[in-house]
Structures are given as C-alpha cells and as structure tokens.
Short mmCIF file of N, CA and C in Angstrom, two decimals:
data_model
loop_
_atom_site.label_atom_id
_atom_site.label_comp_id
_atom_site.label_asym_id
_atom_site.label_seq_id
_atom_site.Cartn_x
_atom_site.Cartn_y
_atom_site.Cartn_z
N UNK A 1436 0.85 -1.17 0.00
CA UNK A 1436 0.00 0.00 0.00
C UNK A 1436 0.88 1.23 0.00
N UNK A 1437 0.50 2.16 -0.77
CA UNK A 1437 1.29 3.36 -0.94
C UNK A 1437 0.47 4.56 -0.49
N UNK A 1438 0.94 5.27 0.54
CA UNK A 1438 0.25 6.48 0.99
C UNK A 1438 0.58 7.61 0.03
N UNK A 1439 -0.43 8.28 -0.44
CA UNK A 1439 -0.23 9.41 -1.34
C UNK A 1439 -0.36 10.70 -0.56
N UNK A 1440 0.52 11.64 -0.86
CA UNK A 1440 0.41 12.94 -0.22
C UNK A 1440 -0.86 13.62 -0.69
N UNK A 1441 -1.45 14.47 0.15
CA UNK A 1441 -2.63 15.21 -0.29
C UNK A 1441 -2.29 16.02 -1.54
N UNK A 1442 -3.26 16.17 -2.45
CA UNK A 1442 -2.98 16.95 -3.64
C UNK A 1442 -2.68 18.40 -3.27
N UNK A 1443 -2.01 19.08 -4.18
CA UNK A 1443 -1.70 20.50 -3.93
C UNK A 1443 -2.99 21.27 -3.72
N UNK A 1444 -2.97 22.17 -2.77
CA UNK A 1444 -4.17 22.95 -2.48
C UNK A 1444 -4.48 23.90 -3.62
N UNK A 1445 -5.77 24.08 -3.85
CA UNK A 1445 -6.21 25.04 -4.86
C UNK A 1445 -6.00 26.45 -4.34
N UNK A 1446 -5.71 27.38 -5.25
CA UNK A 1446 -5.62 28.78 -4.81
C UNK A 1446 -6.97 29.25 -4.27
N UNK A 1447 -6.93 30.18 -3.36
CA UNK A 1447 -8.13 30.72 -2.74
C UNK A 1447 -9.12 31.25 -3.78
N UNK A 1448 -8.60 31.91 -4.82
CA UNK A 1448 -9.48 32.45 -5.86
C UNK A 1448 -10.27 31.34 -6.55
N UNK A 1449 -9.63 30.18 -6.78
CA UNK A 1449 -10.31 29.06 -7.45
C UNK A 1449 -11.40 28.49 -6.55
N UNK A 1450 -11.13 28.38 -5.27
CA UNK A 1450 -12.13 27.85 -4.33
C UNK A 1450 -13.34 28.79 -4.29
N UNK A 1451 -13.10 30.10 -4.17
CA UNK A 1451 -14.20 31.07 -4.14
C UNK A 1451 -14.97 31.02 -5.46
N UNK A 1452 -14.25 30.94 -6.57
CA UNK A 1452 -14.90 30.88 -7.89
C UNK A 1452 -15.84 29.69 -7.97
N UNK A 1453 -15.35 28.52 -7.55
CA UNK A 1453 -16.18 27.31 -7.61
C UNK A 1453 -17.40 27.41 -6.71
N UNK A 1454 -17.22 27.97 -5.50
CA UNK A 1454 -18.32 28.08 -4.56
C UNK A 1454 -19.37 29.09 -5.04
N UNK A 1455 -18.93 30.21 -5.59
CA UNK A 1455 -19.87 31.23 -6.10
C UNK A 1455 -20.66 30.65 -7.26
N UNK A 1456 -19.97 30.00 -8.20
CA UNK A 1456 -20.66 29.43 -9.36
C UNK A 1456 -21.67 28.35 -8.92
N UNK A 1457 -21.26 27.50 -7.99
CA UNK A 1457 -22.15 26.44 -7.51
C UNK A 1457 -23.38 27.03 -6.81
N UNK A 1458 -23.17 28.04 -5.97
CA UNK A 1458 -24.30 28.67 -5.27
C UNK A 1458 -25.22 29.39 -6.24
N UNK A 1459 -24.64 30.06 -7.24
CA UNK A 1459 -25.46 30.79 -8.23
C UNK A 1459 -26.31 29.82 -9.05
N UNK A 1460 -25.70 28.74 -9.55
CA UNK A 1460 -26.47 27.79 -10.36
C UNK A 1460 -27.49 27.05 -9.50
N UNK A 1461 -27.15 26.77 -8.26
CA UNK A 1461 -28.09 26.11 -7.35
C UNK A 1461 -29.31 27.01 -7.09
N UNK A 1462 -29.08 28.32 -7.05
CA UNK A 1462 -30.18 29.27 -6.85
C UNK A 1462 -30.94 29.57 -8.14
N UNK A 1463 -30.45 29.03 -9.26
CA UNK A 1463 -31.11 29.25 -10.54
C UNK A 1463 -30.92 30.66 -11.08
N UNK A 1464 -29.81 31.29 -10.73
CA UNK A 1464 -29.55 32.67 -11.16
C UNK A 1464 -28.58 32.70 -12.33
N UNK A 1465 -28.77 33.64 -13.22
CA UNK A 1465 -27.77 33.92 -14.25
C UNK A 1465 -26.75 34.86 -13.65
N UNK A 1466 -25.62 35.02 -14.34
CA UNK A 1466 -24.60 35.96 -13.88
C UNK A 1466 -25.15 37.37 -13.85
N UNK A 1467 -25.99 37.70 -14.83
CA UNK A 1467 -26.59 39.05 -14.87
C UNK A 1467 -27.51 39.27 -13.68
N UNK A 1468 -28.29 38.25 -13.31
CA UNK A 1468 -29.20 38.38 -12.17
C UNK A 1468 -28.41 38.52 -10.87
N UNK A 1469 -27.30 37.76 -10.75
CA UNK A 1469 -26.48 37.89 -9.55
C UNK A 1469 -25.84 39.28 -9.49
N UNK A 1470 -25.41 39.79 -10.62
CA UNK A 1470 -24.84 41.14 -10.67
C UNK A 1470 -25.86 42.17 -10.19
N UNK A 1471 -27.10 42.03 -10.63
CA UNK A 1471 -28.15 42.96 -10.22
C UNK A 1471 -28.42 42.86 -8.73
N UNK A 1472 -28.44 41.65 -8.19
CA UNK A 1472 -28.70 41.47 -6.76
C UNK A 1472 -27.58 42.03 -5.89
N UNK A 1473 -26.35 41.96 -6.38
CA UNK A 1473 -25.21 42.33 -5.55
C UNK A 1473 -24.73 43.77 -5.76
N UNK A 1474 -25.15 44.37 -6.87
CA UNK A 1474 -24.65 45.70 -7.20
C UNK A 1474 -23.27 45.64 -7.84
N UNK A 1475 -22.80 44.44 -8.15
CA UNK A 1475 -21.52 44.27 -8.84
C UNK A 1475 -21.80 44.22 -10.34
N UNK A 1476 -20.79 44.49 -11.13
CA UNK A 1476 -20.98 44.41 -12.58
C UNK A 1476 -20.97 42.94 -13.03
N UNK A 1477 -21.58 42.69 -14.18
CA UNK A 1477 -21.56 41.34 -14.75
C UNK A 1477 -20.12 40.92 -15.04
N UNK A 1478 -19.28 41.88 -15.46
CA UNK A 1478 -17.87 41.59 -15.72
C UNK A 1478 -17.17 41.14 -14.44
N UNK A 1479 -17.51 41.77 -13.30
CA UNK A 1479 -16.91 41.37 -12.03
C UNK A 1479 -17.34 39.96 -11.64
N UNK A 1480 -18.62 39.65 -11.82
CA UNK A 1480 -19.10 38.29 -11.53
C UNK A 1480 -18.32 37.29 -12.38
N UNK A 1481 -18.12 37.60 -13.64
CA UNK A 1481 -17.37 36.74 -14.55
C UNK A 1481 -15.93 36.55 -14.07
N UNK A 1482 -15.30 37.65 -13.61
CA UNK A 1482 -13.93 37.56 -13.11
C UNK A 1482 -13.85 36.70 -11.85
N UNK A 1483 -14.84 36.85 -10.97
CA UNK A 1483 -14.85 36.05 -9.73
C UNK A 1483 -15.00 34.58 -10.09
N UNK A 1484 -15.95 34.26 -10.99
CA UNK A 1484 -16.23 32.86 -11.32
C UNK A 1484 -15.14 32.21 -12.18
N UNK A 1485 -14.28 33.02 -12.79
CA UNK A 1485 -13.17 32.46 -13.56
C UNK A 1485 -11.87 32.49 -12.76
N UNK A 1486 -11.97 32.91 -11.51
CA UNK A 1486 -10.82 32.98 -10.59
C UNK A 1486 -9.73 33.91 -11.11
N UNK A 1487 -10.13 34.94 -11.84
CA UNK A 1487 -9.13 35.86 -12.38
C UNK A 1487 -9.01 37.15 -11.58
N UNK A 1488 -9.63 37.17 -10.41
CA UNK A 1488 -9.49 38.33 -9.52
C UNK A 1488 -9.53 37.87 -8.08
N UNK A 1489 -8.89 38.65 -7.22
CA UNK A 1489 -8.98 38.40 -5.78
C UNK A 1489 -10.09 39.30 -5.24
N UNK A 1490 -11.03 38.71 -4.56
CA UNK A 1490 -12.18 39.46 -4.04
C UNK A 1490 -11.81 40.25 -2.79
N UNK A 1491 -12.33 41.46 -2.71
CA UNK A 1491 -12.21 42.22 -1.47
C UNK A 1491 -13.23 41.68 -0.47
N UNK A 1492 -13.09 42.06 0.77
CA UNK A 1492 -14.05 41.63 1.79
C UNK A 1492 -15.45 42.17 1.47
N UNK A 1493 -15.51 43.37 0.94
CA UNK A 1493 -16.80 43.96 0.57
C UNK A 1493 -17.46 43.15 -0.54
N UNK A 1494 -16.68 42.74 -1.53
CA UNK A 1494 -17.21 41.93 -2.63
C UNK A 1494 -17.71 40.59 -2.11
N UNK A 1495 -16.95 39.97 -1.22
CA UNK A 1495 -17.38 38.69 -0.63
C UNK A 1495 -18.70 38.84 0.12
N UNK A 1496 -18.83 39.93 0.87
CA UNK A 1496 -20.07 40.17 1.61
C UNK A 1496 -21.24 40.37 0.66
N UNK A 1497 -21.03 41.13 -0.41
CA UNK A 1497 -22.10 41.34 -1.40
C UNK A 1497 -22.51 40.03 -2.07
N UNK A 1498 -21.52 39.22 -2.41
CA UNK A 1498 -21.82 37.92 -3.02
C UNK A 1498 -22.61 37.04 -2.04
N UNK A 1499 -22.18 37.03 -0.80
CA UNK A 1499 -22.86 36.25 0.24
C UNK A 1499 -24.31 36.69 0.38
N UNK A 1500 -24.54 38.02 0.44
CA UNK A 1500 -25.90 38.55 0.57
C UNK A 1500 -26.73 38.23 -0.69
N UNK A 1501 -26.13 38.41 -1.85
CA UNK A 1501 -26.85 38.19 -3.10
C UNK A 1501 -27.21 36.73 -3.33
N UNK A 1502 -26.37 35.83 -2.83
CA UNK A 1502 -26.62 34.40 -2.98
C UNK A 1502 -27.41 33.83 -1.81
N UNK A 1503 -27.59 34.65 -0.76
CA UNK A 1503 -28.28 34.23 0.45
C UNK A 1503 -27.62 33.01 1.08
N UNK A 1504 -26.28 33.09 1.19
CA UNK A 1504 -25.49 32.03 1.83
C UNK A 1504 -24.55 32.68 2.82
N UNK A 1505 -24.11 31.96 3.84
CA UNK A 1505 -23.13 32.53 4.77
C UNK A 1505 -21.82 32.82 4.03
N UNK A 1506 -21.15 33.88 4.40
CA UNK A 1506 -19.90 34.22 3.73
C UNK A 1506 -18.87 33.10 3.88
N UNK A 1507 -18.94 32.38 5.00
CA UNK A 1507 -17.99 31.27 5.21
C UNK A 1507 -18.16 30.15 4.19
N UNK A 1508 -19.37 30.02 3.64
CA UNK A 1508 -19.58 28.95 2.65
C UNK A 1508 -18.79 29.20 1.37
N UNK A 1509 -18.40 30.45 1.13
CA UNK A 1509 -17.61 30.77 -0.06
C UNK A 1509 -16.17 30.28 0.06
N UNK A 1510 -15.77 29.89 1.27
CA UNK A 1510 -14.42 29.37 1.50
C UNK A 1510 -14.43 27.86 1.72
N UNK A 1511 -15.57 27.24 1.56
CA UNK A 1511 -15.70 25.81 1.86
C UNK A 1511 -14.72 25.00 1.02
N UNK A 1512 -13.93 24.16 1.71
CA UNK A 1512 -12.95 23.33 1.03
C UNK A 1512 -11.53 23.84 1.11
N UNK A 1513 -11.35 25.02 1.70
CA UNK A 1513 -10.00 25.59 1.71
C UNK A 1513 -9.06 24.81 2.62
N UNK A 1514 -9.54 24.32 3.74
CA UNK A 1514 -8.67 23.59 4.66
C UNK A 1514 -8.90 22.09 4.63
N UNK A 1515 -9.53 21.62 3.59
CA UNK A 1515 -9.82 20.20 3.51
C UNK A 1515 -8.55 19.43 3.18
N UNK A 1516 -8.19 18.52 4.06
CA UNK A 1516 -7.09 17.61 3.78
C UNK A 1516 -7.69 16.26 3.52
N UNK A 1517 -7.12 15.55 2.59
CA UNK A 1517 -7.65 14.23 2.27
C UNK A 1517 -6.52 13.21 2.29
N UNK A 1518 -6.91 11.98 2.39
CA UNK A 1518 -5.95 10.89 2.45
C UNK A 1518 -6.34 9.88 1.38
N UNK A 1519 -5.37 9.30 0.75
CA UNK A 1519 -5.62 8.26 -0.25
C UNK A 1519 -4.55 7.19 -0.11
N UNK A 1520 -4.95 5.97 -0.38
CA UNK A 1520 -4.01 4.86 -0.36
C UNK A 1520 -4.13 4.15 -1.69
N UNK A 1521 -3.01 4.01 -2.39
CA UNK A 1521 -2.99 3.31 -3.67
C UNK A 1521 -2.36 1.94 -3.45
N UNK A 1522 -3.06 0.91 -3.86
CA UNK A 1522 -2.55 -0.44 -3.76
C UNK A 1522 -2.45 -1.01 -5.16
N UNK A 1523 -1.23 -1.16 -5.70
CA UNK A 1523 -1.11 -1.68 -7.06
C UNK A 1523 -1.54 -3.15 -7.12
N UNK A 1524 -1.84 -3.61 -8.33
CA UNK A 1524 -2.26 -5.00 -8.54
C UNK A 1524 -1.24 -5.94 -7.90
N UNK A 1525 -1.75 -6.90 -7.13
CA UNK A 1525 -0.89 -7.86 -6.47
C UNK A 1525 -0.31 -7.36 -5.16
N UNK A 1526 -0.57 -6.09 -4.82
CA UNK A 1526 -0.02 -5.50 -3.60
C UNK A 1526 -0.97 -5.68 -2.43
N UNK A 1527 -0.66 -5.01 -1.37
CA UNK A 1527 -1.47 -5.11 -0.16
C UNK A 1527 -0.76 -5.99 0.85
N UNK A 1528 -1.00 -5.73 2.11
CA UNK A 1528 -0.33 -6.52 3.14
C UNK A 1528 -1.16 -7.74 3.50
N UNK A 1529 -0.50 -8.88 3.60
CA UNK A 1529 -1.17 -10.11 4.01
C UNK A 1529 -1.28 -10.09 5.52
N UNK A 1530 -2.50 -10.26 6.01
CA UNK A 1530 -2.72 -10.22 7.46
C UNK A 1530 -3.08 -11.61 7.96
N UNK A 1531 -2.75 -11.86 9.19
CA UNK A 1531 -3.07 -13.15 9.81
C UNK A 1531 -4.35 -12.97 10.60
N UNK A 1532 -5.34 -13.77 10.27
CA UNK A 1532 -6.61 -13.76 11.00
C UNK A 1532 -6.95 -15.19 11.36
N UNK A 1533 -8.06 -15.38 12.07
CA UNK A 1533 -8.39 -16.72 12.55
C UNK A 1533 -8.63 -17.70 11.40
N UNK A 1534 -8.97 -17.21 10.22
CA UNK A 1534 -9.19 -18.11 9.09
C UNK A 1534 -7.91 -18.53 8.40
N UNK A 1535 -6.78 -17.88 8.73
CA UNK A 1535 -5.52 -18.16 8.02
C UNK A 1535 -5.11 -19.62 8.15
N UNK A 1536 -5.30 -20.18 9.33
CA UNK A 1536 -4.87 -21.57 9.53
C UNK A 1536 -5.73 -22.56 8.75
N UNK A 1537 -6.84 -22.11 8.20
CA UNK A 1537 -7.71 -22.97 7.41
C UNK A 1537 -7.51 -22.75 5.91
N UNK A 1538 -6.41 -22.14 5.54
CA UNK A 1538 -6.13 -21.93 4.13
C UNK A 1538 -6.75 -20.67 3.56
N UNK A 1539 -7.06 -19.71 4.41
CA UNK A 1539 -7.62 -18.43 3.95
C UNK A 1539 -6.50 -17.39 3.95
N UNK A 1540 -6.38 -16.64 2.85
CA UNK A 1540 -5.42 -15.54 2.81
C UNK A 1540 -6.19 -14.24 2.77
N UNK A 1541 -5.84 -13.33 3.67
CA UNK A 1541 -6.46 -12.01 3.74
C UNK A 1541 -5.42 -10.98 3.33
N UNK A 1542 -5.67 -10.30 2.23
CA UNK A 1542 -4.75 -9.27 1.73
C UNK A 1542 -5.43 -7.92 1.90
N UNK A 1543 -4.99 -7.15 2.91
CA UNK A 1543 -5.58 -5.84 3.19
C UNK A 1543 -5.21 -4.89 2.06
N UNK A 1544 -6.23 -4.26 1.45
CA UNK A 1544 -6.02 -3.40 0.28
C UNK A 1544 -5.90 -1.93 0.63
N UNK A 1545 -6.09 -1.58 1.88
CA UNK A 1545 -5.93 -0.19 2.29
C UNK A 1545 -6.86 0.16 3.43
N UNK A 1546 -6.46 1.14 4.22
CA UNK A 1546 -7.31 1.62 5.30
C UNK A 1546 -6.92 3.05 5.63
N UNK A 1547 -7.89 3.94 5.61
CA UNK A 1547 -7.61 5.33 5.94
C UNK A 1547 -7.48 5.47 7.45
N UNK A 1548 -6.42 6.09 7.88
CA UNK A 1548 -6.12 6.16 9.32
C UNK A 1548 -6.89 7.26 10.04
N UNK A 1549 -7.20 8.38 9.35
CA UNK A 1549 -7.80 9.52 10.03
C UNK A 1549 -9.31 9.45 10.08
N UNK A 1550 -9.92 8.49 9.44
CA UNK A 1550 -11.38 8.42 9.40
C UNK A 1550 -11.89 7.75 10.67
N UNK A 1551 -12.95 8.30 11.30
CA UNK A 1551 -13.42 7.73 12.56
C UNK A 1551 -14.04 6.33 12.41
N UNK A 1552 -14.65 6.03 11.29
CA UNK A 1552 -15.23 4.70 11.05
C UNK A 1552 -14.71 4.16 9.72
N UNK A 1553 -13.44 3.72 9.70
CA UNK A 1553 -12.84 3.32 8.43
C UNK A 1553 -13.44 2.03 7.88
N UNK A 1554 -13.37 1.90 6.57
CA UNK A 1554 -13.69 0.61 5.96
C UNK A 1554 -12.39 -0.15 5.80
N UNK A 1555 -12.50 -1.48 5.79
CA UNK A 1555 -11.33 -2.33 5.57
C UNK A 1555 -11.58 -3.18 4.34
N UNK A 1556 -11.06 -2.78 3.18
CA UNK A 1556 -11.20 -3.63 2.01
C UNK A 1556 -10.09 -4.69 2.00
N UNK A 1557 -10.45 -5.91 1.70
CA UNK A 1557 -9.46 -6.99 1.66
C UNK A 1557 -9.81 -7.94 0.52
N UNK A 1558 -8.78 -8.53 -0.03
CA UNK A 1558 -8.95 -9.57 -1.03
C UNK A 1558 -8.75 -10.89 -0.31
N UNK A 1559 -9.77 -11.73 -0.27
CA UNK A 1559 -9.72 -12.99 0.46
C UNK A 1559 -9.62 -14.12 -0.54
N UNK A 1560 -8.66 -15.02 -0.31
CA UNK A 1560 -8.48 -16.19 -1.16
C UNK A 1560 -8.63 -17.43 -0.30
N UNK A 1561 -9.55 -18.31 -0.68
CA UNK A 1561 -9.77 -19.57 0.02
C UNK A 1561 -9.24 -20.69 -0.87
N UNK A 1562 -8.24 -21.42 -0.37
CA UNK A 1562 -7.59 -22.44 -1.19
C UNK A 1562 -7.66 -23.83 -0.60
N UNK A 1563 -8.00 -23.97 0.67
CA UNK A 1563 -7.95 -25.25 1.34
C UNK A 1563 -9.35 -25.81 1.51
N UNK A 1564 -9.59 -27.00 0.96
CA UNK A 1564 -10.92 -27.61 1.08
C UNK A 1564 -11.00 -28.37 2.40
N UNK A 1565 -11.31 -27.65 3.44
CA UNK A 1565 -11.40 -28.20 4.78
C UNK A 1565 -12.86 -28.25 5.21
N UNK A 1566 -13.18 -29.20 6.06
CA UNK A 1566 -14.55 -29.28 6.57
C UNK A 1566 -14.78 -28.32 7.72
N UNK A 1567 -13.72 -27.71 8.24
CA UNK A 1567 -13.84 -26.83 9.39
C UNK A 1567 -13.51 -25.41 8.96
N UNK A 1568 -14.50 -24.53 9.06
CA UNK A 1568 -14.29 -23.14 8.71
C UNK A 1568 -14.62 -22.28 9.91
N UNK A 1569 -13.86 -21.25 10.14
CA UNK A 1569 -14.19 -20.36 11.27
C UNK A 1569 -15.44 -19.57 10.97
N UNK A 1570 -16.20 -19.29 12.00
CA UNK A 1570 -17.36 -18.40 11.88
C UNK A 1570 -16.98 -17.12 12.61
N UNK A 1571 -17.24 -16.01 11.96
CA UNK A 1571 -16.83 -14.72 12.50
C UNK A 1571 -18.04 -13.98 13.06
N UNK A 1572 -17.82 -13.16 14.05
CA UNK A 1572 -18.83 -12.25 14.60
C UNK A 1572 -18.10 -10.97 15.00
N UNK A 1573 -18.62 -9.83 14.56
CA UNK A 1573 -18.02 -8.55 14.90
C UNK A 1573 -19.04 -7.46 14.64
N UNK A 1574 -18.78 -6.28 15.17
CA UNK A 1574 -19.69 -5.16 14.93
C UNK A 1574 -19.52 -4.65 13.51
N UNK A 1575 -20.48 -3.90 13.05
CA UNK A 1575 -20.37 -3.26 11.75
C UNK A 1575 -21.06 -4.02 10.63
N UNK A 1576 -20.81 -3.56 9.42
CA UNK A 1576 -21.41 -4.10 8.22
C UNK A 1576 -20.32 -4.71 7.36
N UNK A 1577 -20.69 -5.75 6.62
CA UNK A 1577 -19.72 -6.40 5.75
C UNK A 1577 -20.31 -6.60 4.36
N UNK A 1578 -19.45 -6.53 3.37
CA UNK A 1578 -19.84 -6.72 1.96
C UNK A 1578 -18.83 -7.66 1.33
N UNK A 1579 -19.31 -8.69 0.63
CA UNK A 1579 -18.40 -9.55 -0.13
C UNK A 1579 -18.89 -9.62 -1.57
N UNK A 1580 -17.92 -9.68 -2.48
CA UNK A 1580 -18.21 -9.77 -3.91
C UNK A 1580 -17.26 -10.84 -4.47
N UNK A 1581 -17.83 -11.94 -4.98
CA UNK A 1581 -17.03 -13.06 -5.45
C UNK A 1581 -16.45 -12.75 -6.83
N UNK A 1582 -15.15 -12.97 -6.95
CA UNK A 1582 -14.45 -12.75 -8.21
C UNK A 1582 -14.22 -14.06 -8.97
N UNK A 1583 -13.94 -15.14 -8.24
CA UNK A 1583 -13.76 -16.44 -8.88
C UNK A 1583 -14.05 -17.55 -7.89
N UNK A 1584 -14.36 -18.75 -8.42
CA UNK A 1584 -14.70 -19.90 -7.58
C UNK A 1584 -16.16 -19.86 -7.16
N UNK A 1585 -16.54 -20.88 -6.39
CA UNK A 1585 -17.91 -20.96 -5.88
C UNK A 1585 -17.85 -21.41 -4.43
N UNK A 1586 -18.72 -20.80 -3.60
CA UNK A 1586 -18.72 -21.09 -2.18
C UNK A 1586 -20.15 -20.98 -1.65
N UNK A 1587 -20.46 -21.78 -0.64
CA UNK A 1587 -21.69 -21.58 0.11
C UNK A 1587 -21.29 -20.79 1.35
N UNK A 1588 -21.87 -19.59 1.46
CA UNK A 1588 -21.50 -18.68 2.54
C UNK A 1588 -22.64 -18.60 3.54
N UNK A 1589 -22.34 -18.84 4.81
CA UNK A 1589 -23.36 -18.81 5.84
C UNK A 1589 -23.42 -17.47 6.55
N UNK A 1590 -24.64 -17.05 6.87
CA UNK A 1590 -24.85 -15.85 7.68
C UNK A 1590 -26.04 -16.13 8.59
N UNK A 1591 -25.78 -16.17 9.90
CA UNK A 1591 -26.85 -16.53 10.83
C UNK A 1591 -27.33 -17.94 10.51
N UNK A 1592 -28.64 -18.12 10.34
CA UNK A 1592 -29.18 -19.45 10.03
C UNK A 1592 -29.40 -19.65 8.53
N UNK A 1593 -28.90 -18.73 7.69
CA UNK A 1593 -29.09 -18.82 6.25
C UNK A 1593 -27.79 -19.16 5.54
N UNK A 1594 -27.92 -19.79 4.37
CA UNK A 1594 -26.76 -20.07 3.53
C UNK A 1594 -27.03 -19.55 2.13
N UNK A 1595 -25.98 -19.02 1.50
CA UNK A 1595 -26.08 -18.43 0.16
C UNK A 1595 -25.02 -19.05 -0.73
N UNK A 1596 -25.43 -19.57 -1.88
CA UNK A 1596 -24.46 -20.08 -2.84
C UNK A 1596 -24.00 -18.91 -3.70
N UNK A 1597 -22.71 -18.66 -3.69
CA UNK A 1597 -22.16 -17.49 -4.37
C UNK A 1597 -21.12 -17.92 -5.40
N UNK A 1598 -21.18 -17.28 -6.57
CA UNK A 1598 -20.21 -17.51 -7.63
C UNK A 1598 -19.74 -16.18 -8.18
N UNK A 1599 -18.92 -16.21 -9.24
CA UNK A 1599 -18.39 -14.96 -9.79
C UNK A 1599 -19.48 -13.94 -10.11
N UNK A 1600 -19.28 -12.72 -9.60
CA UNK A 1600 -20.24 -11.64 -9.82
C UNK A 1600 -21.29 -11.52 -8.74
N UNK A 1601 -21.43 -12.53 -7.87
CA UNK A 1601 -22.42 -12.48 -6.79
C UNK A 1601 -21.89 -11.65 -5.61
N UNK A 1602 -22.79 -10.97 -4.93
CA UNK A 1602 -22.43 -10.15 -3.77
C UNK A 1602 -23.34 -10.49 -2.61
N UNK A 1603 -22.87 -10.20 -1.41
CA UNK A 1603 -23.66 -10.39 -0.20
C UNK A 1603 -23.28 -9.27 0.76
N UNK A 1604 -24.28 -8.57 1.28
CA UNK A 1604 -24.07 -7.51 2.27
C UNK A 1604 -24.83 -7.92 3.52
N UNK A 1605 -24.18 -7.80 4.69
CA UNK A 1605 -24.83 -8.31 5.90
C UNK A 1605 -24.28 -7.63 7.15
N UNK A 1606 -25.03 -7.79 8.25
CA UNK A 1606 -24.59 -7.34 9.56
C UNK A 1606 -23.53 -8.30 10.07
N UNK A 1607 -22.42 -7.75 10.57
CA UNK A 1607 -21.33 -8.59 11.03
C UNK A 1607 -21.56 -9.23 12.38
N UNK A 1608 -22.61 -8.81 13.11
CA UNK A 1608 -22.79 -9.34 14.46
C UNK A 1608 -23.42 -10.73 14.48
N UNK A 1609 -23.91 -11.23 13.33
CA UNK A 1609 -24.40 -12.62 13.25
C UNK A 1609 -23.25 -13.51 12.81
N UNK A 1610 -23.18 -14.75 13.30
CA UNK A 1610 -22.09 -15.64 12.87
C UNK A 1610 -22.11 -15.79 11.35
N UNK A 1611 -20.93 -15.66 10.74
CA UNK A 1611 -20.86 -15.74 9.28
C UNK A 1611 -19.51 -16.28 8.84
N UNK A 1612 -19.50 -16.81 7.64
CA UNK A 1612 -18.26 -17.34 7.06
C UNK A 1612 -18.58 -18.40 6.03
N UNK A 1613 -17.55 -18.90 5.33
CA UNK A 1613 -17.77 -19.94 4.32
C UNK A 1613 -18.25 -21.23 4.99
N UNK A 1614 -19.25 -21.83 4.42
CA UNK A 1614 -19.78 -23.10 4.96
C UNK A 1614 -19.25 -24.29 4.17
N UNK A 1615 -19.26 -24.19 2.83
CA UNK A 1615 -18.76 -25.27 1.97
C UNK A 1615 -18.11 -24.67 0.73
N UNK A 1616 -16.98 -25.26 0.33
CA UNK A 1616 -16.34 -24.87 -0.92
C UNK A 1616 -16.92 -25.71 -2.05
N UNK A 1617 -17.30 -25.06 -3.13
CA UNK A 1617 -17.84 -25.78 -4.27
C UNK A 1617 -16.86 -25.82 -5.43
N UNK A 1618 -16.06 -24.75 -5.58
CA UNK A 1618 -15.08 -24.68 -6.66
C UNK A 1618 -13.92 -23.81 -6.21
N UNK A 1619 -12.75 -24.41 -6.10
CA UNK A 1619 -11.58 -23.70 -5.59
C UNK A 1619 -10.66 -23.25 -6.73
N UNK A 1620 -9.85 -22.23 -6.50
CA UNK A 1620 -9.86 -21.35 -5.33
C UNK A 1620 -11.02 -20.37 -5.39
N UNK A 1621 -11.46 -19.95 -4.22
CA UNK A 1621 -12.49 -18.92 -4.13
C UNK A 1621 -11.78 -17.61 -3.81
N UNK A 1622 -12.02 -16.59 -4.62
CA UNK A 1622 -11.43 -15.27 -4.39
C UNK A 1622 -12.57 -14.27 -4.32
N UNK A 1623 -12.62 -13.51 -3.24
CA UNK A 1623 -13.66 -12.48 -3.15
C UNK A 1623 -13.12 -11.21 -2.50
N UNK A 1624 -13.73 -10.10 -2.90
CA UNK A 1624 -13.46 -8.80 -2.30
C UNK A 1624 -14.32 -8.72 -1.04
N UNK A 1625 -13.71 -8.38 0.07
CA UNK A 1625 -14.42 -8.24 1.34
C UNK A 1625 -14.23 -6.82 1.84
N UNK A 1626 -15.33 -6.13 2.14
CA UNK A 1626 -15.24 -4.77 2.67
C UNK A 1626 -15.99 -4.76 4.00
N UNK A 1627 -15.28 -4.41 5.06
CA UNK A 1627 -15.85 -4.38 6.40
C UNK A 1627 -15.85 -2.95 6.90
N UNK A 1628 -16.98 -2.51 7.41
CA UNK A 1628 -17.10 -1.18 8.00
C UNK A 1628 -17.40 -1.34 9.46
N UNK A 1629 -16.65 -0.65 10.30
CA UNK A 1629 -16.86 -0.77 11.74
C UNK A 1629 -17.99 0.14 12.24
N UNK A 1630 -18.37 1.12 11.42
CA UNK A 1630 -19.38 2.09 11.86
C UNK A 1630 -20.78 1.67 11.55
#
C-alpha cells in the first residue's frame, strides 16, 4: 500500500470561484441576475467565477448577501485535507486472521487512518478444502463480492451459494463465514465497515 500525499491545495481564488458558481447555479440565477442582486458588474461576476481576480471583503459580503449564503460557505474546502491509499495490482499486506490456519489468505487493500469509522477492504483467497471453517462475529457491516470460484457462505441461520459476480451484504454481528467450498480457489473482495 502506498500512501499518497494530499494533492496540492487550490488557490483561494479558485475555491471562491467554484463556490460562487455552484451557489449561483443552485439558486437558478444567471450571472446578470447575480450582478443585479449584488450591485456588482456582470464583468466582475465573470472575473470572480473564472478565478481571475482576488475578491475584497466587501465583494465577498455582497456575493454572500446576493446568494443568500453565509460568507464562510464561499471558503468551503479551503482547509480540507484528504488521504488516499494506492494499492497496485498484487499488492497489499497479508494479514493473519483466525481463518488463516484454514487456508484463507487475507490481503488488506488499504485503510484510511484519520477516518473515525474506516472501511477495511481486503482480497480474500480460500484455497484449502477443509470441513472446518471459522465463523466470525463482529460489529459493523460487511460486503463480499465473489471474483472467482464458488462457495456456500453462511450468515446466521441462512446459507447463500455465491459464484463470480455475486455479492452479499450483511450485519457482522451474526455468525458468518464460508460453509462449503464448491469450486476452488475462491477469491472475493471483502469490505468491512466498523461504523
């Protein structure tokens, strides 16, 4: 997994331009109508929306009043930091879980560290045709999408036969896991959310 640095921040003029244009179109106003509401010229509105001018505080206040939005909304996104994790094909860290001893490989594809309720995407490969499979129980929601092979997957008192292209979304607090292997190897994308 490769942590990517946050992208370069947009200039303040570009952020204001995007916010003004979004607010104006959301309000159903033309540039001429916004100019009339604010007392600014249509040319000034055009300069603001093309990020070719730096707005004075007075201009920002007029735009805020004319768009009927808080002035702070015109700066929305200025301090936004984001995180991204790139996992190239075949990459990801192999983690040891209770299913590992039964021939299950869990390859963690990434996890955002700063998010309060992160998702955990993993590529799971089942290669061992054993009669004993672990049943998991945990908080949160889980999603699996089968890429290859066939498996009967149990959740609570139900069983689902899954093959390539099939998906299953379920609450993690009920016992769940593979019940029977039908065609090996079974490879599926597993996404677990703790929130």
